[in-house]
Short mmCIF file of C-alpha atoms in Angstrom, two decimals:
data_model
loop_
_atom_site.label_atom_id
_atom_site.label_comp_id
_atom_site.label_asym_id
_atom_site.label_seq_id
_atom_site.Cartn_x
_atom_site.Cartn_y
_atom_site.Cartn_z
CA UNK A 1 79.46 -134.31 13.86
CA UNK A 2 83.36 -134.61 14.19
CA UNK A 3 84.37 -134.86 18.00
CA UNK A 4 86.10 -131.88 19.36
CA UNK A 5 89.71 -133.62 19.51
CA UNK A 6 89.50 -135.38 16.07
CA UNK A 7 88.73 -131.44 14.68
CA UNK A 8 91.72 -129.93 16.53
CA UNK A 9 93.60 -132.81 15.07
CA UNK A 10 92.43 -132.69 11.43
CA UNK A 11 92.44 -128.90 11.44
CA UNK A 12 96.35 -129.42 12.47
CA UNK A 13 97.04 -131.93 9.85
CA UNK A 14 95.69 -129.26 6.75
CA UNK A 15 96.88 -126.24 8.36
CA UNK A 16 100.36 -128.48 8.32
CA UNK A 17 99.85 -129.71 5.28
CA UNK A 18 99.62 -125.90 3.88
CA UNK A 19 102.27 -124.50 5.51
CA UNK A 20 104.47 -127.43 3.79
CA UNK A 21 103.35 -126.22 0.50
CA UNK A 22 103.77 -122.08 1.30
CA UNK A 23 100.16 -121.54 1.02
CA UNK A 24 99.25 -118.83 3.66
CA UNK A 25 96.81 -119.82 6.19
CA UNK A 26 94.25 -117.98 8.09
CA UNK A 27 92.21 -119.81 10.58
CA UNK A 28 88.56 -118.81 11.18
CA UNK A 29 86.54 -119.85 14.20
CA UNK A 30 83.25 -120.84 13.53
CA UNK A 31 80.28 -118.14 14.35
CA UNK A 32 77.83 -118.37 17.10
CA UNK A 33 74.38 -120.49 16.05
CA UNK A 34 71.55 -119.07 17.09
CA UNK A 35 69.30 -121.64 19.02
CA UNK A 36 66.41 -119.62 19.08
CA UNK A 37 66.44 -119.04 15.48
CA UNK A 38 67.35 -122.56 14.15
CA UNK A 39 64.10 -124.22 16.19
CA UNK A 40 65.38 -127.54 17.82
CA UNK A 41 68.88 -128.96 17.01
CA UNK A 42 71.45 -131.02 18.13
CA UNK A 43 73.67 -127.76 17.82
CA UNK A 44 74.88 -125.39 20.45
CA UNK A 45 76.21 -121.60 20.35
CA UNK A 46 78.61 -122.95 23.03
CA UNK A 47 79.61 -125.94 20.99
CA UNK A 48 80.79 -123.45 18.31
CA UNK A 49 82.76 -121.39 21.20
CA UNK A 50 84.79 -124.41 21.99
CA UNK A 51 85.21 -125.41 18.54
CA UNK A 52 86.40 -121.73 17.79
CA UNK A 53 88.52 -121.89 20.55
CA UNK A 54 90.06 -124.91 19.61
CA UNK A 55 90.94 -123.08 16.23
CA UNK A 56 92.50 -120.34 18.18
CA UNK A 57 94.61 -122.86 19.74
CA UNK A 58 95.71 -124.63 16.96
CA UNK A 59 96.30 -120.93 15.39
CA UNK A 60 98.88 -119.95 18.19
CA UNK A 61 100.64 -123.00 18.68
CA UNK A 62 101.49 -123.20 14.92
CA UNK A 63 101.70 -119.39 14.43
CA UNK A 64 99.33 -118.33 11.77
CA UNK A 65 96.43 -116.07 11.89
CA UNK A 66 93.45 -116.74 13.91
CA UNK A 67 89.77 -114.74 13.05
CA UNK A 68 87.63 -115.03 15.57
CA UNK A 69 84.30 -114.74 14.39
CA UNK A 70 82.33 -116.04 17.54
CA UNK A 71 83.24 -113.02 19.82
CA UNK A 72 83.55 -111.01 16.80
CA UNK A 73 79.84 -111.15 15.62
CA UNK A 74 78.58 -111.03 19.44
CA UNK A 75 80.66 -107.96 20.24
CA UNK A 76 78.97 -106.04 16.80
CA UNK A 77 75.78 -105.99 19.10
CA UNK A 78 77.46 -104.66 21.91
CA UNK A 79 77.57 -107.83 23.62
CA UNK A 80 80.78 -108.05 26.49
CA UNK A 81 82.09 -111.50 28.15
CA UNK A 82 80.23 -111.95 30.95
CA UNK A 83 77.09 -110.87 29.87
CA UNK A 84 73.78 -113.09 28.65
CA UNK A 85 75.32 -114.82 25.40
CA UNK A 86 73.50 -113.59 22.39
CA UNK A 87 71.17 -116.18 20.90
CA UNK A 88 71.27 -118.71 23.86
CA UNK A 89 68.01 -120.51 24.85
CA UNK A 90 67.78 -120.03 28.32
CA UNK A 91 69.77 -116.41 28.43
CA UNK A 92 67.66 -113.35 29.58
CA UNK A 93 68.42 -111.08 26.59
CA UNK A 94 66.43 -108.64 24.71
CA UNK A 95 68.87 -109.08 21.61
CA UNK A 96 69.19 -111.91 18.77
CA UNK A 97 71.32 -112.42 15.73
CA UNK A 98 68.96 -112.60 13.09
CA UNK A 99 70.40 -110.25 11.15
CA UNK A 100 73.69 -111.89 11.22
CA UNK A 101 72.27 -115.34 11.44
CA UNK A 102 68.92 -115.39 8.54
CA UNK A 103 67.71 -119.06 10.18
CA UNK A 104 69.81 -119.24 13.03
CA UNK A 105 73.86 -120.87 10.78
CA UNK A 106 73.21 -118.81 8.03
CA UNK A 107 74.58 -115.91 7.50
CA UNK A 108 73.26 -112.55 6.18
CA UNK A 109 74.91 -109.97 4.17
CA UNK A 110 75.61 -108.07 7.09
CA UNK A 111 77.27 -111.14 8.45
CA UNK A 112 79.53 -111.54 5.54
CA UNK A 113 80.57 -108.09 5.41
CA UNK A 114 81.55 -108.37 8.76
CA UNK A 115 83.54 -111.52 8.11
CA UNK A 116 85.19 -109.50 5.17
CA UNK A 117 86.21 -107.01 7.23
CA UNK A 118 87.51 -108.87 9.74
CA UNK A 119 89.67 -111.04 7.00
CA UNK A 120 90.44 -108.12 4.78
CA UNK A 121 92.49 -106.41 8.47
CA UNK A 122 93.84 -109.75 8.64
CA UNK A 123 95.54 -109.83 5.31
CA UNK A 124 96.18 -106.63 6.12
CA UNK A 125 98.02 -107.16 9.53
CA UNK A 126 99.69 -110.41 8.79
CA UNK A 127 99.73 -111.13 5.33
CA UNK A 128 100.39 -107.77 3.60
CA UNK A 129 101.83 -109.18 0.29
CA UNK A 130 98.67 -110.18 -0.24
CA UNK A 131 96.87 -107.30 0.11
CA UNK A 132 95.28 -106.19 -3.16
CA UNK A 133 97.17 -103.23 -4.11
CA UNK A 134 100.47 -105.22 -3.78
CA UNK A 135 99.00 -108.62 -5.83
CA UNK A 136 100.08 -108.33 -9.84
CA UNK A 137 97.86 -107.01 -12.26
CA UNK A 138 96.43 -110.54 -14.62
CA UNK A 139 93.90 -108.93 -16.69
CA UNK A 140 93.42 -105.26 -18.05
CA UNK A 141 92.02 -102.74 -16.03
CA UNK A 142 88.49 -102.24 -17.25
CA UNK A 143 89.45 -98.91 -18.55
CA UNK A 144 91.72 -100.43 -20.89
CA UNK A 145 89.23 -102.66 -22.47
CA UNK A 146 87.73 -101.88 -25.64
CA UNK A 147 83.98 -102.77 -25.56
CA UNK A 148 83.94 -103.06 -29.67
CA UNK A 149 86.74 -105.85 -29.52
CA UNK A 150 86.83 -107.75 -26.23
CA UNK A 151 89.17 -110.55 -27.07
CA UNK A 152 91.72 -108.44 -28.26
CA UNK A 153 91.43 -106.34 -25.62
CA UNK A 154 91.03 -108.72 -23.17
CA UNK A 155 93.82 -111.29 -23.69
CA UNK A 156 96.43 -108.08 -24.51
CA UNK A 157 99.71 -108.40 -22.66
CA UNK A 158 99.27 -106.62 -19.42
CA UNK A 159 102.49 -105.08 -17.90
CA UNK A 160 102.77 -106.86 -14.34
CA UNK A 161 104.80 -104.88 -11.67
CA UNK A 162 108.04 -106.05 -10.97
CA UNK A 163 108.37 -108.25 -14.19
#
């Protein structure tokens, strides 16, 4: 367990240490744990909050992306601040995260798709070099790849954009 103060400073250190070196950085808040799920553990869904707010912190104060995925996987069942938090032992709630969340940290395929999402409008948003239709081409399309000679076809000189 790394103390909430030593994480905001570490995570400040490599996002730092990135931004030195012109690799872009997107911060992601941890997701909520589900306590019901995960059976007894020295882990709390609010303990994630405050780490993923710390994230969020560090994101605005150096000025790179932040993805919340705390709020953002509570809020895909329809959950609003304010209300019984989602997977919290001693919340009256009729929901649970177990099909974001397969044993409580874990998450399903639903979980990573909405992850995906949320990084792919990210990229989109704040990073839209990146985005995939704007990267360079490295390897054929797999139209252009002959199936009856693969290294050939494979390792041929691809035209990149802008080169």
């Amino acid at each position: 367990h790394v103390p909430l103060e030593r994480y905001e400073d570490n995570l400040r250190f490599l996002v730092r240490q990135a931004l030195s070196r012109k690799i872009p950085v997107i911060l992601i808040g941890p997701a909520p744990f589900d306590e019901y799920s995960a059976g007894s553990n020295d882990r709390s869904t609010m303990d994630n909050c405050a780490y993923s707010e710390t994230a969020r912190h560090v994101a605005e104060e150096i000025g790179v992306p932040f993805i919340d995925l705390w709020h953002g996987f509570l809020e895909s069942k329809g959950w609003k601040e304010g209300q019984p938090i989602i997977g919290k032992t001693g919340e009256a709630t009729d929901q649970n995260l177990r099909d974001l969340l397969t044993d409580g940290v874990h998450f399903s395929g639903k979980a990573y798709r909405l992850w995906y999402d949320f990084l792919l409008r990210t990229i989109r948003d704040k990073y839209p070099e990146l985005r995939m239709e704007n990267l360079p081409t490295v390897l054929p399309h797999i139209f252009d790849i002959d199936n009856s000679n693969l290294p050939d076809s494979l390792w041929q000189e691809v035209k990149v954009k802008g080169r």
